[in-house]
Coordinates of N, CA and C in Angstrom, one line a residue:
X265 N 38.5 0.5 -7.6 CA 38.1 0.1 -9.0 C 36.7 -0.2 -9.1
X266 N 35.9 0.0 -8.1 CA 34.5 -0.3 -8.2 C 33.7 1.0 -7.8
X267 N 33.5 1.9 -8.7 CA 32.9 3.2 -8.4 C 31.4 3.2 -8.1
X268 N 30.7 2.0 -8.3 CA 29.3 2.0 -8.0 C 28.9 1.0 -7.0
X269 N 29.7 0.8 -6.0 CA 29.4 -0.2 -5.0 C 28.2 0.1 -4.2
X270 N 27.8 1.4 -4.1 CA 26.7 1.8 -3.3 C 25.4 2.0 -4.2
X271 N 25.5 1.6 -5.4 CA 24.3 1.8 -6.4 C 23.0 1.2 -5.9
X272 N 23.1 -0.1 -5.4 CA 21.9 -0.7 -5.0 C 21.1 0.0 -3.9
X273 N 21.9 0.4 -2.9 CA 21.3 1.2 -1.8 C 20.8 2.6 -2.3
X274 N 21.6 3.2 -3.1 CA 21.2 4.5 -3.6 C 19.8 4.5 -4.4
X275 N 19.5 3.4 -5.0 CA 18.3 3.3 -5.8 C 17.1 2.7 -4.9
X276 N 17.4 2.5 -3.6 CA 16.3 2.1 -2.7 C 16.1 0.6 -2.6
X277 N 17.1 -0.2 -3.0 CA 16.9 -1.6 -2.9 C 17.8 -2.2 -1.8
X278 N 17.4 -3.4 -1.3 CA 18.1 -4.0 -0.2 C 18.8 -5.3 -0.6
X279 N 18.6 -5.8 -1.8 CA 19.2 -7.1 -2.2 C 19.0 -7.4 -3.6
X280 N 19.5 -8.5 -4.1 CA 19.4 -9.0 -5.4 C 18.5 -10.2 -5.5
X281 N 17.7 -10.4 -6.6 CA 17.6 -9.5 -7.7 C 16.7 -8.3 -7.5
X282 N 16.9 -7.2 -8.1 CA 16.0 -6.0 -7.9 C 15.8 -5.5 -9.3
X283 N 14.6 -4.9 -9.5 CA 14.2 -4.5 -10.8 C 13.6 -3.1 -10.8
X284 N 14.0 -2.2 -11.7 CA 13.5 -0.8 -11.7 C 13.6 -0.3 -13.1
X285 N 12.7 0.7 -13.4 CA 12.8 1.4 -14.6 C 13.4 2.8 -14.3
X286 N 14.4 3.2 -15.0 CA 15.1 4.5 -14.7 C 15.2 5.3 -16.0
X287 N 15.3 6.6 -15.8 CA 15.4 7.5 -17.0 C 16.9 7.6 -17.4
X288 N 17.2 8.4 -18.4 CA 18.6 8.5 -18.9 C 19.6 9.0 -17.9
X289 N 19.1 9.7 -16.8 CA 20.0 10.2 -15.8 C 20.1 9.3 -14.6
X290 N 19.4 8.2 -14.7 CA 19.5 7.2 -13.6 C 18.5 7.4 -12.5
X291 N 17.5 8.3 -12.7 CA 16.5 8.5 -11.7 C 15.5 7.3 -11.8
X292 N 15.2 6.7 -10.6 CA 14.2 5.6 -10.6 C 12.8 6.1 -10.9
X293 N 12.2 5.6 -11.9 CA 10.9 6.1 -12.3 C 9.8 5.2 -11.8
X294 N 10.1 3.9 -11.7 CA 9.1 2.9 -11.2 C 9.7 1.6 -10.9
X295 N 9.1 0.9 -9.9 CA 9.6 -0.4 -9.5 C 8.4 -1.4 -9.6
X296 N 8.5 -2.5 -10.4 CA 7.4 -3.5 -10.5 C 7.1 -4.0 -9.1
X297 N 5.9 -4.3 -8.8 CA 5.5 -4.8 -7.5 C 6.1 -6.2 -7.2
X298 N 6.3 -7.0 -8.2 CA 7.0 -8.3 -8.0 C 7.8 -8.7 -9.2
X299 N 8.5 -9.7 -9.1 CA 9.4 -10.1 -10.3 C 8.6 -11.1 -11.2
X300 N 7.6 -10.6 -11.9 CA 6.9 -11.4 -12.8 C 6.7 -10.6 -14.1
X301 N 6.5 -11.4 -15.2 CA 6.3 -10.7 -16.5 C 5.0 -9.8 -16.4
X302 N 4.0 -10.3 -15.8 CA 2.7 -9.5 -15.7 C 3.0 -8.2 -15.0
X303 N 3.7 -8.2 -13.8 CA 4.0 -7.0 -13.1 C 4.9 -6.1 -13.9
X304 N 5.9 -6.6 -14.6 CA 6.8 -5.8 -15.4 C 6.0 -5.1 -16.5
X305 N 5.1 -5.8 -17.2 CA 4.3 -5.2 -18.3 C 3.3 -4.2 -17.7
X306 N 2.7 -4.4 -16.6 CA 1.8 -3.5 -16.0 C 2.5 -2.2 -15.6
X307 N 3.7 -2.3 -15.1 CA 4.5 -1.2 -14.7 C 4.9 -0.4 -15.9
X308 N 5.3 -1.1 -16.9 CA 5.7 -0.4 -18.1 C 4.6 0.4 -18.8
X309 N 3.4 -0.2 -18.7 CA 2.2 0.4 -19.3 C 1.9 1.7 -18.5
X310 N 2.0 1.6 -17.1 CA 1.7 2.7 -16.2 C 2.7 3.8 -16.5
X311 N 4.0 3.4 -16.6 CA 5.1 4.4 -16.8 C 4.9 5.1 -18.2
X312 N 4.5 4.4 -19.2 CA 4.3 5.0 -20.5 C 3.2 6.0 -20.4
X313 N 2.1 5.6 -19.7 CA 0.9 6.5 -19.5 C 1.4 7.8 -18.8
X314 N 2.2 7.6 -17.7 CA 2.6 8.8 -17.0 C 3.5 9.7 -17.8
X315 N 4.4 9.1 -18.6 CA 5.3 10.0 -19.4 C 4.6 10.7 -20.5
X316 N 3.5 10.1 -21.0 CA 2.7 10.8 -22.0 C 2.0 12.0 -21.4
X317 N 1.4 11.8 -20.2 CA 0.7 12.9 -19.5 C 1.7 14.0 -19.1
X318 N 2.9 13.6 -18.6 CA 3.9 14.6 -18.2 C 4.3 15.4 -19.3
X319 N 4.5 14.8 -20.5 CA 5.0 15.5 -21.7 C 3.9 16.5 -22.1
X320 N 2.7 16.1 -22.1 CA 1.6 17.0 -22.4 C 1.5 18.2 -21.5
X321 N 1.6 17.9 -20.2 CA 1.6 18.9 -19.1 C 2.7 19.9 -19.3
X322 N 3.9 19.4 -19.6 CA 5.1 20.3 -19.8 C 4.9 21.2 -21.0
X323 N 4.2 20.8 -21.9 CA 3.9 21.5 -23.1 C 2.8 22.6 -22.9
X324 N 2.2 22.6 -21.7 CA 1.2 23.6 -21.4 C -0.2 23.2 -21.4
X325 N -0.5 21.9 -21.7 CA -1.9 21.4 -21.7 C -2.4 21.5 -20.3
X326 N -3.6 22.0 -20.1 CA -4.2 22.2 -18.8 C -5.2 21.0 -18.5
X327 N -5.6 21.0 -17.2 CA -6.6 20.0 -16.8 C -6.1 18.6 -16.6
X328 N -4.8 18.4 -16.5 CA -4.2 17.1 -16.4 C -3.8 16.7 -14.9
X329 N -4.1 17.6 -14.0 CA -3.6 17.4 -12.6 C -4.1 16.1 -12.0
X330 N -5.4 15.8 -12.2 CA -6.0 14.6 -11.6 C -5.4 13.4 -12.3
X331 N -5.3 13.4 -13.6 CA -4.7 12.2 -14.3 C -3.3 12.0 -13.9
X332 N -2.5 13.0 -13.7 CA -1.1 12.9 -13.3 C -1.0 12.3 -11.9
X333 N -1.9 12.8 -11.1 CA -1.9 12.4 -9.7 C -2.2 10.9 -9.6
X334 N -3.1 10.4 -10.3 CA -3.5 9.0 -10.3 C -2.3 8.2 -10.9
X335 N -1.8 8.7 -12.0 CA -0.7 8.0 -12.7 C 0.5 7.8 -11.8
X336 N 0.9 8.9 -11.1 CA 2.0 8.8 -10.1 C 1.8 7.8 -9.0
X337 N 0.5 7.8 -8.6 CA 0.2 6.8 -7.5 C 0.3 5.4 -8.0
X338 N -0.1 5.1 -9.2 CA 0.0 3.8 -9.8 C 1.4 3.4 -10.0
X339 N 2.3 4.3 -10.2 CA 3.7 4.0 -10.3 C 4.4 3.8 -9.0
X340 N 3.7 4.3 -7.9 CA 4.4 4.2 -6.6 C 5.3 5.3 -6.3
X341 N 5.2 6.4 -7.0 CA 6.1 7.6 -6.8 C 5.4 8.7 -6.1
X342 N 4.3 8.5 -5.5 CA 3.5 9.5 -4.8 C 3.5 9.2 -3.3
X343 N 4.2 10.0 -2.5 CA 4.2 9.7 -1.0 C 3.0 10.5 -0.4
X344 N 2.9 10.3 0.9 CA 1.7 10.8 1.6 C 1.7 12.3 1.7
X345 N 2.8 13.0 2.0 CA 2.9 14.4 2.1 C 2.6 15.1 0.8
X346 N 3.2 14.5 -0.3 CA 3.0 15.1 -1.6 C 1.5 14.9 -2.0
X347 N 1.0 13.7 -1.8 CA -0.4 13.4 -2.1 C -1.4 14.3 -1.4
X348 N -1.1 14.5 -0.1 CA -2.0 15.4 0.7 C -2.0 16.8 0.2
X349 N -0.8 17.3 0.0 CA -0.7 18.7 -0.5 C -1.3 18.9 -1.8
X350 N -1.1 18.0 -2.8 CA -1.7 18.2 -4.1 C -3.2 18.0 -4.1
X351 N -3.6 17.1 -3.3 CA -5.1 16.8 -3.2 C -5.8 18.1 -2.7
X352 N -5.2 18.8 -1.7 CA -5.8 20.0 -1.2 C -5.9 21.1 -2.2
X353 N -4.9 21.1 -3.1 CA -4.9 22.2 -4.1 C -5.5 21.9 -5.4
X354 N -6.1 20.7 -5.5 CA -6.6 20.2 -6.8 C -7.9 21.0 -7.1
X355 N -8.1 21.3 -8.4 CA -9.3 22.1 -8.8 C -10.6 21.3 -8.7
X356 N -11.5 21.7 -9.6 CA -12.8 21.0 -9.6 C -12.7 19.6 -10.0
X357 N -13.4 18.7 -9.3 CA -13.4 17.3 -9.6 C -14.8 16.8 -9.6
X358 N -15.0 15.7 -10.3 CA -16.3 15.0 -10.2 C -16.4 14.3 -8.9
X359 N -17.5 13.8 -8.5 CA -17.7 13.1 -7.2 C -16.9 11.9 -7.2
X360 N -16.8 11.2 -8.3 CA -16.0 9.9 -8.4 C -14.5 10.2 -8.3
X361 N -14.1 11.3 -9.0 CA -12.7 11.7 -9.0 C -12.3 12.1 -7.6
X362 N -13.1 12.8 -6.9 CA -12.8 13.2 -5.5 C -12.7 12.0 -4.6
X363 N -13.6 11.0 -4.8 CA -13.5 9.8 -4.0 C -12.2 9.1 -4.2
X364 N -11.7 9.1 -5.5 CA -10.5 8.4 -5.8 C -9.3 9.1 -5.2
X365 N -9.3 10.4 -5.2 CA -8.2 11.2 -4.6 C -8.2 11.0 -3.1
X366 N -9.3 11.0 -2.5 CA -9.4 10.8 -1.0 C -8.9 9.4 -0.7
X367 N -9.2 8.4 -1.5 CA -8.8 7.0 -1.2 C -7.3 6.9 -1.3
X368 N -6.7 7.6 -2.4 CA -5.3 7.6 -2.6 C -4.6 8.2 -1.4
X369 N -5.1 9.4 -0.9 CA -4.4 10.0 0.2 C -4.4 9.1 1.5
X370 N -5.6 8.5 1.7 CA -5.7 7.6 2.9 C -4.8 6.4 2.7
X371 N -4.7 5.8 1.5 CA -3.8 4.7 1.3 C -2.4 5.1 1.5
X372 N -2.0 6.3 1.0 CA -0.6 6.8 1.2 C -0.3 7.0 2.6
X373 N -1.3 7.4 3.4 CA -1.1 7.6 4.8 C -0.8 6.3 5.5
X374 N -1.6 5.2 5.1 CA -1.3 3.9 5.6 C 0.1 3.4 5.3
X375 N 0.5 3.6 4.1 CA 1.9 3.2 3.7 C 2.9 4.0 4.5
X376 N 2.7 5.3 4.7 CA 3.6 6.1 5.4 C 3.7 5.6 6.9
X377 N 2.6 5.3 7.5 CA 2.5 4.8 8.8 C 3.2 3.5 9.0
X378 N 3.0 2.6 8.0 CA 3.6 1.3 8.0 C 5.1 1.4 7.9
X379 N 5.5 2.4 7.2 CA 7.0 2.6 7.0 C 7.7 3.1 8.2
X380 N 7.0 3.5 9.2 CA 7.6 3.9 10.5 C 7.8 2.8 11.5
X381 N 7.2 1.6 11.1 CA 7.3 0.5 12.1 C 8.7 -0.1 12.1
X382 N 9.2 -0.1 13.3 CA 10.6 -0.6 13.5 C 10.7 -1.6 14.6
X383 N 9.7 -1.6 15.5 CA 9.7 -2.5 16.6 C 8.3 -2.8 17.1
X384 N 8.2 -3.6 18.2 CA 6.9 -4.0 18.7 C 6.0 -2.8 19.1
X385 N 6.5 -1.8 19.8 CA 5.7 -0.6 20.2 C 5.1 0.1 18.9
X386 N 6.0 0.3 17.9 CA 5.5 1.1 16.7 C 4.6 0.2 15.9
X387 N 4.7 -1.1 15.9 CA 3.8 -2.0 15.2 C 2.4 -1.9 15.9
X388 N 2.4 -1.9 17.3 CA 1.2 -1.8 18.0 C 0.5 -0.5 17.8
X389 N 1.3 0.6 17.7 CA 0.7 1.9 17.5 C 0.0 2.0 16.1
X390 N 0.7 1.4 15.1 CA 0.2 1.4 13.8 C -1.1 0.6 13.7
X391 N -1.1 -0.6 14.3 CA -2.2 -1.5 14.3 C -3.4 -0.8 15.0
X392 N -3.2 -0.1 16.1 CA -4.3 0.6 16.8 C -4.9 1.7 15.9
X393 N -4.0 2.4 15.2 CA -4.5 3.5 14.4 C -5.3 2.9 13.2
X394 N -4.8 1.8 12.6 CA -5.6 1.2 11.5 C -6.9 0.6 12.0
X395 N -7.0 0.2 13.3 CA -8.3 -0.3 13.8 C -9.3 0.9 13.9
X396 N -8.8 2.0 14.3 CA -9.6 3.2 14.3 C -10.1 3.6 12.9
X397 N -9.2 3.5 12.0 CA -9.6 3.8 10.6 C -10.6 2.9 10.1
X398 N -10.5 1.6 10.4 CA -11.4 0.6 10.0 C -12.8 0.8 10.6
X399 N -12.8 1.2 11.8 CA -14.1 1.5 12.5 C -14.8 2.7 11.9
X400 N -14.0 3.6 11.4 CA -14.5 4.9 10.8 C -15.0 4.6 9.4
X401 N -14.8 3.4 8.9 CA -15.3 3.1 7.5 C -14.3 3.0 6.4
X402 N -13.0 3.2 6.8 CA -12.0 3.1 5.7 C -11.7 1.6 5.3
X403 N -11.5 1.4 4.0 CA -11.1 0.1 3.5 C -9.9 0.4 2.6
X404 N -8.8 -0.3 2.7 CA -7.6 0.0 1.9 C -7.7 -0.4 0.5
X405 N -7.1 0.4 -0.4 CA -7.0 0.0 -1.8 C -5.9 -1.0 -2.0
X406 N -5.7 -1.5 -3.2 CA -4.7 -2.6 -3.5 C -3.3 -2.3 -3.0
X407 N -2.8 -1.1 -3.2 CA -1.4 -0.8 -2.8 C -1.2 -0.8 -1.2
X408 N -2.3 -0.6 -0.5 CA -2.1 -0.4 1.0 C -2.7 -1.7 1.7
X409 N -3.3 -2.6 1.0 CA -3.9 -3.7 1.7 C -3.0 -4.6 2.6
X410 N -1.9 -4.9 2.0 CA -1.0 -5.8 2.7 C -0.5 -5.2 4.0
X411 N 0.0 -4.0 4.0 CA 0.4 -3.3 5.2 C -0.7 -3.1 6.2
X412 N -1.8 -2.7 5.7 CA -3.0 -2.4 6.6 C -3.4 -3.6 7.3
X413 N -3.8 -4.7 6.5 CA -4.4 -5.9 7.2 C -3.3 -6.6 8.0
X414 N -2.1 -6.6 7.6 CA -1.1 -7.4 8.3 C -0.8 -6.8 9.7
X415 N -0.7 -5.5 9.8 CA -0.5 -4.8 11.1 C -1.7 -4.8 11.9
X416 N -2.9 -4.7 11.3 CA -4.2 -4.7 12.0 C -4.4 -6.1 12.6
X417 N -4.1 -7.1 11.9 CA -4.3 -8.5 12.4 C -3.4 -8.7 13.6
X418 N -2.2 -8.2 13.5 CA -1.3 -8.4 14.7 C -1.8 -7.7 15.9
X419 N -2.3 -6.5 15.7 CA -2.8 -5.7 16.9 C -4.1 -6.3 17.4
X420 N -5.0 -6.7 16.5 CA -6.3 -7.2 16.9 C -6.2 -8.5 17.6
X421 N -5.2 -9.3 17.2 CA -4.9 -10.6 17.9 C -4.5 -10.4 19.3
X422 N -3.6 -9.4 19.5 CA -3.1 -9.2 20.9 C -4.1 -8.5 21.7
X423 N -5.0 -7.7 21.1 CA -6.0 -6.9 21.9 C -7.4 -7.5 21.9
X424 N -7.5 -8.7 21.4 CA -8.8 -9.4 21.4 C -9.9 -8.7 20.7
X425 N -9.6 -8.0 19.6 CA -10.6 -7.4 18.8 C -11.1 -8.3 17.7
X426 N -12.1 -9.1 18.0 CA -12.4 -10.2 17.1 C -12.9 -9.8 15.7
X427 N -13.7 -8.7 15.7 CA -14.3 -8.3 14.4 C -13.2 -7.9 13.5
X428 N -12.3 -7.1 14.0 CA -11.2 -6.6 13.1 C -10.3 -7.8 12.7
X429 N -10.0 -8.7 13.6 CA -9.2 -9.8 13.3 C -9.8 -10.7 12.3
X430 N -11.1 -10.9 12.4 CA -11.9 -11.7 11.4 C -11.8 -11.1 10.0
X431 N -12.0 -9.8 10.0 CA -11.9 -9.1 8.7 C -10.5 -9.2 8.1
X432 N -9.5 -9.0 8.9 CA -8.1 -9.2 8.4 C -7.8 -10.6 7.9
X433 N -8.3 -11.6 8.7 CA -8.2 -13.0 8.3 C -8.8 -13.3 7.0
X434 N -10.0 -12.7 6.8 CA -10.7 -12.9 5.5 C -9.9 -12.5 4.3
X435 N -9.3 -11.3 4.5 CA -8.4 -10.8 3.4 C -7.1 -11.6 3.2
X436 N -6.5 -12.0 4.3 CA -5.3 -12.7 4.3 C -5.5 -14.1 3.7
X437 N -6.6 -14.7 4.0 CA -6.9 -16.1 3.5 C -7.0 -16.1 2.0
X438 N -7.5 -15.0 1.4 CA -7.5 -14.9 -0.1 C -6.2 -14.5 -0.7
X439 N -5.5 -13.6 0.0 CA -4.2 -13.1 -0.5 C -3.1 -14.2 -0.5
X440 N -3.1 -15.0 0.6 CA -2.1 -16.0 0.8 C -2.6 -17.4 0.5
X441 N -3.7 -17.5 -0.3 CA -4.3 -18.8 -0.5 C -3.4 -19.8 -1.1
X442 N -2.5 -19.4 -2.0 CA -1.6 -20.3 -2.7 C -0.1 -20.3 -2.1
X443 N 0.0 -19.7 -0.9 CA 1.3 -19.7 -0.3 C 1.4 -20.7 0.9
X444 N 1.9 -21.8 0.7 CA 1.9 -22.8 1.8 C 2.6 -22.4 3.1
X445 N 3.6 -21.5 3.0 CA 4.3 -21.1 4.2 C 3.4 -20.3 5.1
X446 N 2.3 -19.8 4.6 CA 1.4 -19.0 5.4 C 0.3 -19.8 6.0
X447 N 0.2 -21.1 5.6 CA -0.9 -21.9 6.0 C -1.0 -22.1 7.6
X448 N 0.2 -22.4 8.2 CA 0.1 -22.5 9.7 C -0.4 -21.2 10.4
X449 N 0.1 -20.1 9.9 CA -0.3 -18.8 10.6 C -1.8 -18.6 10.3
X450 N -2.3 -18.9 9.2 CA -3.7 -18.7 8.9 C -4.6 -19.6 9.7
X451 N -4.1 -20.8 9.9 CA -4.8 -21.8 10.8 C -4.8 -21.3 12.2
X452 N -3.7 -20.7 12.7 CA -3.6 -20.2 14.0 C -4.6 -19.1 14.2
X453 N -4.7 -18.2 13.2 CA -5.6 -17.1 13.3 C -7.1 -17.5 13.3
X454 N -7.4 -18.5 12.5 CA -8.8 -19.1 12.5 C -9.1 -19.6 13.9
X455 N -8.2 -20.3 14.5 CA -8.4 -20.8 15.8 C -8.6 -19.7 16.8
X456 N -7.8 -18.7 16.6 CA -7.8 -17.5 17.6 C -9.2 -16.8 17.5
X457 N -9.7 -16.6 16.2 CA -11.0 -16.0 16.0 C -12.1 -16.9 16.7
X458 N -12.0 -18.2 16.5 CA -13.0 -19.1 17.2 C -12.9 -19.0 18.7
X459 N -11.7 -18.9 19.2 CA -11.5 -18.8 20.6 C -12.1 -17.5 21.2
X460 N -11.9 -16.4 20.5 CA -12.4 -15.1 20.9 C -13.9 -15.0 20.8
X461 N -14.5 -15.6 19.8 CA -15.9 -15.6 19.7 C -16.5 -16.5 20.8
X462 N -15.9 -17.6 21.1 CA -16.4 -18.4 22.2 C -16.3 -17.7 23.6
X463 N -15.2 -17.0 23.7 CA -15.0 -16.2 24.9 C -16.0 -15.1 25.1
X464 N -16.3 -14.4 24.0 CA -17.3 -13.4 24.0 C -18.7 -13.9 24.3
X465 N -19.0 -15.1 23.8 CA -20.3 -15.7 24.0 C -20.5 -16.2 25.4
X466 N -19.4 -16.5 26.1 CA -19.4 -17.0 27.5 C -19.6 -15.9 28.5
X467 N -19.4 -14.6 28.0 CA -19.6 -13.5 29.0 C -21.0 -13.3 29.4
X468 N -21.3 -13.0 30.6 CA -22.7 -12.7 31.1 C -23.2 -11.4 30.5

């Protein structure tokens, strides 16, 4: 007598409460980043923007590829493989638009990599890769920041990469500033950075 017992899992959720915008057929269109009125409104605005662009594109309007690409990313419905393929086939873009597309592809790559983390070895592999990206000049956008800096901090701590750890700590200190539960970990990382700097200074 309960035909929808698997509904939560089918829609990609793991527990209650969960929030999503769906179309008339039940397809998940967007999920707010958190359970707040601000996040709900921002997601609704992004979804309305996307639906308008999609409707115009379906009616034959040209030149909307870039706008749709960005709108889908904002909704969280653009994965790495899709982003990479579409970016490669995108037409003429301005320098600024091209930079935005490249940032999205790299951020999607970070999220895809973070999604493969299941244990300590995979976390270390992801952190090591993110360290290489950081050294190559990459800086994550808003959607990828938490995954990037969190895994990087973990790896940098274990591998004594003080510069990367300090950069991760700087971001974490701002992001978790009002979360008391994170205070002990932030203090531990500050002490760890100081320890590693002192150790480096003591080397001949």
